[in-house]
Amino acid sequence: MTSTRRLVAALALVLAVTPARAVVTGQIFGPGSQSFPIAIAPLKNLGGDADGAVGKQFARVLSRDLDLSGYFKIVDPRTFIEDPQSSGITAADIDFVGWASIGAQELVKGGVLVEGDKVTIEARLFDVPARRDIPEVGRRVSGTRADVPRMAHRFADQLLEVLTGERGPFDTQIVLTSTRGGRGLLKELYLWTFDRDDPVRLTSEQTLMVSPRWRPDNRAVLFTSWKEHWPRLFQLEMGTKRVSRLVPGKAVMQSGAWSPDGSRLLVTREDGGNTDIFLLDRSGAVVRQLTDHWAADVSPTWAPDGQRIAFNSERAGSPQIYVMNLDGSGLRRVSTVGNYNTAPAWSPKGDKIAYATRAGGGFQIVVVGADGSGGKTVTSQGSNEDPSWAPDGRYLIFSTTRGGARHLALTDRDGRVQRELTRGTADDSSPAWSARMEW
Amino acid sequence: MRWMGKRTTVVALCVLAVALSGCPSTKKKGAAGEDGLGGLGEEGLAGSSLSRAQKGLRPEEDGILKDVHFGYDSAEIDAGERDRLAQNVEWLRDNPRAKIELEGHCDSRGTIEYNLGLGAKRAKMVKDSLVGQGIAVDRVSTISYGKELPLCQEESEDCWARNRRVHFVILK
């Protein structure tokens, strides 16, 4: 194609779309549509990033986040016409016709300044057809070199907020258990973030541990460990990596969950072969026994209002999901899809509950209204367990066996996005999604 | 729950004894009757499934005492399994000083936390049966490992059935 013909084609494309601002909040289609073409240029070196490593890292992390979100088609960087290092980064200097000609509807461009360990990034989102930037996304941010992935995640989260009406979930952390240490069936706690290939190990307990959950301030993780022979609750301080008993005493505890305000705990306590759910205060003292039934009651999870809980009980003869008020009243079954249902997780938005339902030889993830309405199975391949909601209440992380060893995967509340997150031959399980991180 | 206190005390005393004597204790093999374990020796003390995993060993299947198996999502002891249980009861009667821990295990077809509850139920069911047949309650403790320490990891009926079990660990 000659440059003249390319220009004509590009102009025709530009004229074909609305000349005013083409993108309006909430206008783009839902996750899974992969409908929205976006180009992400490596950041221009404004000093100190001579090899372009920081600028490329930002673009790589941002591209992965936007791909995972399911809303976007990431324009192949090999088709870029503009040289990111020699071209301008303001609306007046950008070749919008060129970007339109390679199919970009939106464009991320910016610059990076590196001074020692200090990194300053200014990135902007541009509406290609309208030839202007979208001021709600992007601004100048500074941090250390190690903060660059988080700068990209925050940019992705802002971008999703402007384009979809809901802030993105990527500037967060995932805690999980994994056998990656190579010690057979023993598990340790690991941390994974959306810029990593592999989780990093947090503990060296050399025992069994399951069911990690974040404290709402993101500064500690509780988990169940066999460190002192019987399963009991421990916590890991994220700052010091110190592990200590969370609830004192000799009671056997199989799982726990901090209340949304961090002041109380729901725990599963086993006594004489039966498990019931208890509400504890910060010191571990029992405030109230919430269930008292011969059938096993396990896996308590809080509603975001801190006034209701969901849990798993086999009181009806098979495991099902129930909700009830924190005073024990208002018991109601909400699992309507499936006849063997476990591992509930209440969305931080309050409107949905996810759980694992037995189907065929394995489990699938179901999302149902918190009132039991409108159940929908959101996974189909492999066996899928342990759903955990993103703080946006839109995405879910879970463990899956699809394609081999158990690893982490992502879906959304409608099941339209399906993405694999971790790889390898070890068993990655029990993912828990943190709250949003403070900058 | 009183088991834990006693167990902890016993362990603490053992540690103290070793520390005071200044040399590690060595278990005598084959001294029948001497320790009330019928000349069990070290080969009978395979250790808990967790301690074995910590040494890089697979969980033990059918030690001196036989595993009791369960149906899917069940904590009921079937008639066929009662024969195995009866053999275990006989051994426990012959070895009155032996203490045991019952490990509840599950197959992979349940989620992690649900299976912890199910494993606890299985162990308790076997304990109740032993006590009902005259075994002193303070000789039997229970623990659940859910589906965390499977004997095998294939997704097949045979493997699932092997993993749905209460395993007997001789503590002394």
PDB file of N, CA and C in Angstrom, chain A residues 2 22 43 49 54 77 153 170-171 188 386 408 436 438:
ATOM      1  N   THR A   2       0.629   2.175  -0.913  1.00  0.00           N
ATOM      2  CA  THR A   2       1.425   3.412  -0.917  1.00  0.00           C
ATOM      3  C   THR A   2       1.020   4.274   0.264  1.00  0.00           C
ATOM      4  N   ALA A  22     -15.364  10.038  21.167  1.00  0.00           N
ATOM      5  CA  ALA A  22     -15.997   8.781  20.774  1.00  0.00           C
ATOM      6  C   ALA A  22     -16.290   7.873  21.955  1.00  0.00           C
ATOM      7  N   LEU A  43       6.659   3.927  26.992  1.00  0.00           N
ATOM      8  CA  LEU A  43       6.839   5.326  27.408  1.00  0.00           C
ATOM      9  C   LEU A  43       8.113   5.901  26.803  1.00  0.00           C
ATOM     10  N   ASP A  49      16.224   6.701  31.267  1.00  0.00           N
ATOM     11  CA  ASP A  49      15.704   5.372  30.902  1.00  0.00           C
ATOM     12  C   ASP A  49      16.245   5.010  29.519  1.00  0.00           C
ATOM     13  N   VAL A  54      12.205   0.823  31.671  1.00  0.00           N
ATOM     14  CA  VAL A  54      11.072   1.220  32.508  1.00  0.00           C
ATOM     15  C   VAL A  54       9.847   1.503  31.629  1.00  0.00           C
ATOM     16  N   PRO A  77       1.868  -4.289  18.894  1.00  0.00           N
ATOM     17  CA  PRO A  77       2.895  -3.234  18.821  1.00  0.00           C
ATOM     18  C   PRO A  77       3.744  -3.298  17.554  1.00  0.00           C
ATOM     19  N   HIS A 153      -0.593  -0.663  37.119  1.00  0.00           N
ATOM     20  CA  HIS A 153      -1.875  -1.213  37.585  1.00  0.00           C
ATOM     21  C   HIS A 153      -2.859  -0.087  37.910  1.00  0.00           C
ATOM     22  N   PHE A 170      -6.742  -4.177  39.471  1.00  0.00           N
ATOM     23  CA  PHE A 170      -5.388  -4.710  39.285  1.00  0.00           C
ATOM     24  C   PHE A 170      -4.349  -4.231  40.299  1.00  0.00           C
ATOM     25  N   ASP A 171      -4.562  -3.087  40.949  1.00  0.00           N
ATOM     26  CA  ASP A 171      -3.591  -2.644  41.962  1.00  0.00           C
ATOM     27  C   ASP A 171      -3.960  -3.291  43.296  1.00  0.00           C
ATOM     28  N   GLU A 188       2.951 -23.813  51.332  1.00  0.00           N
ATOM     29  CA  GLU A 188       3.321 -22.561  51.987  1.00  0.00           C
ATOM     30  C   GLU A 188       2.434 -21.456  51.417  1.00  0.00           C
ATOM     31  N   ASP A 386     -12.795 -22.605  45.109  1.00  0.00           N
ATOM     32  CA  ASP A 386     -12.319 -21.497  45.933  1.00  0.00           C
ATOM     33  C   ASP A 386     -12.408 -20.128  45.273  1.00  0.00           C
ATOM     34  N   LEU A 408      -4.091 -20.761  39.177  1.00  0.00           N
ATOM     35  CA  LEU A 408      -5.064 -19.697  39.381  1.00  0.00           C
ATOM     36  C   LEU A 408      -5.608 -19.211  38.047  1.00  0.00           C
ATOM     37  N   ARG A 436      -8.269  -3.030  47.878  1.00  0.00           N
ATOM     38  CA  ARG A 436      -7.439  -2.088  47.122  1.00  0.00           C
ATOM     39  C   ARG A 436      -6.267  -1.651  47.991  1.00  0.00           C
ATOM     40  N   GLU A 438      -3.322   0.929  49.324  1.00  0.00           N
ATOM     41  CA  GLU A 438      -3.086   2.369  49.448  1.00  0.00           C
ATOM     42  C   GLU A 438      -1.819   2.708  48.696  1.00  0.00           C
TER      43      GLU A 438
END
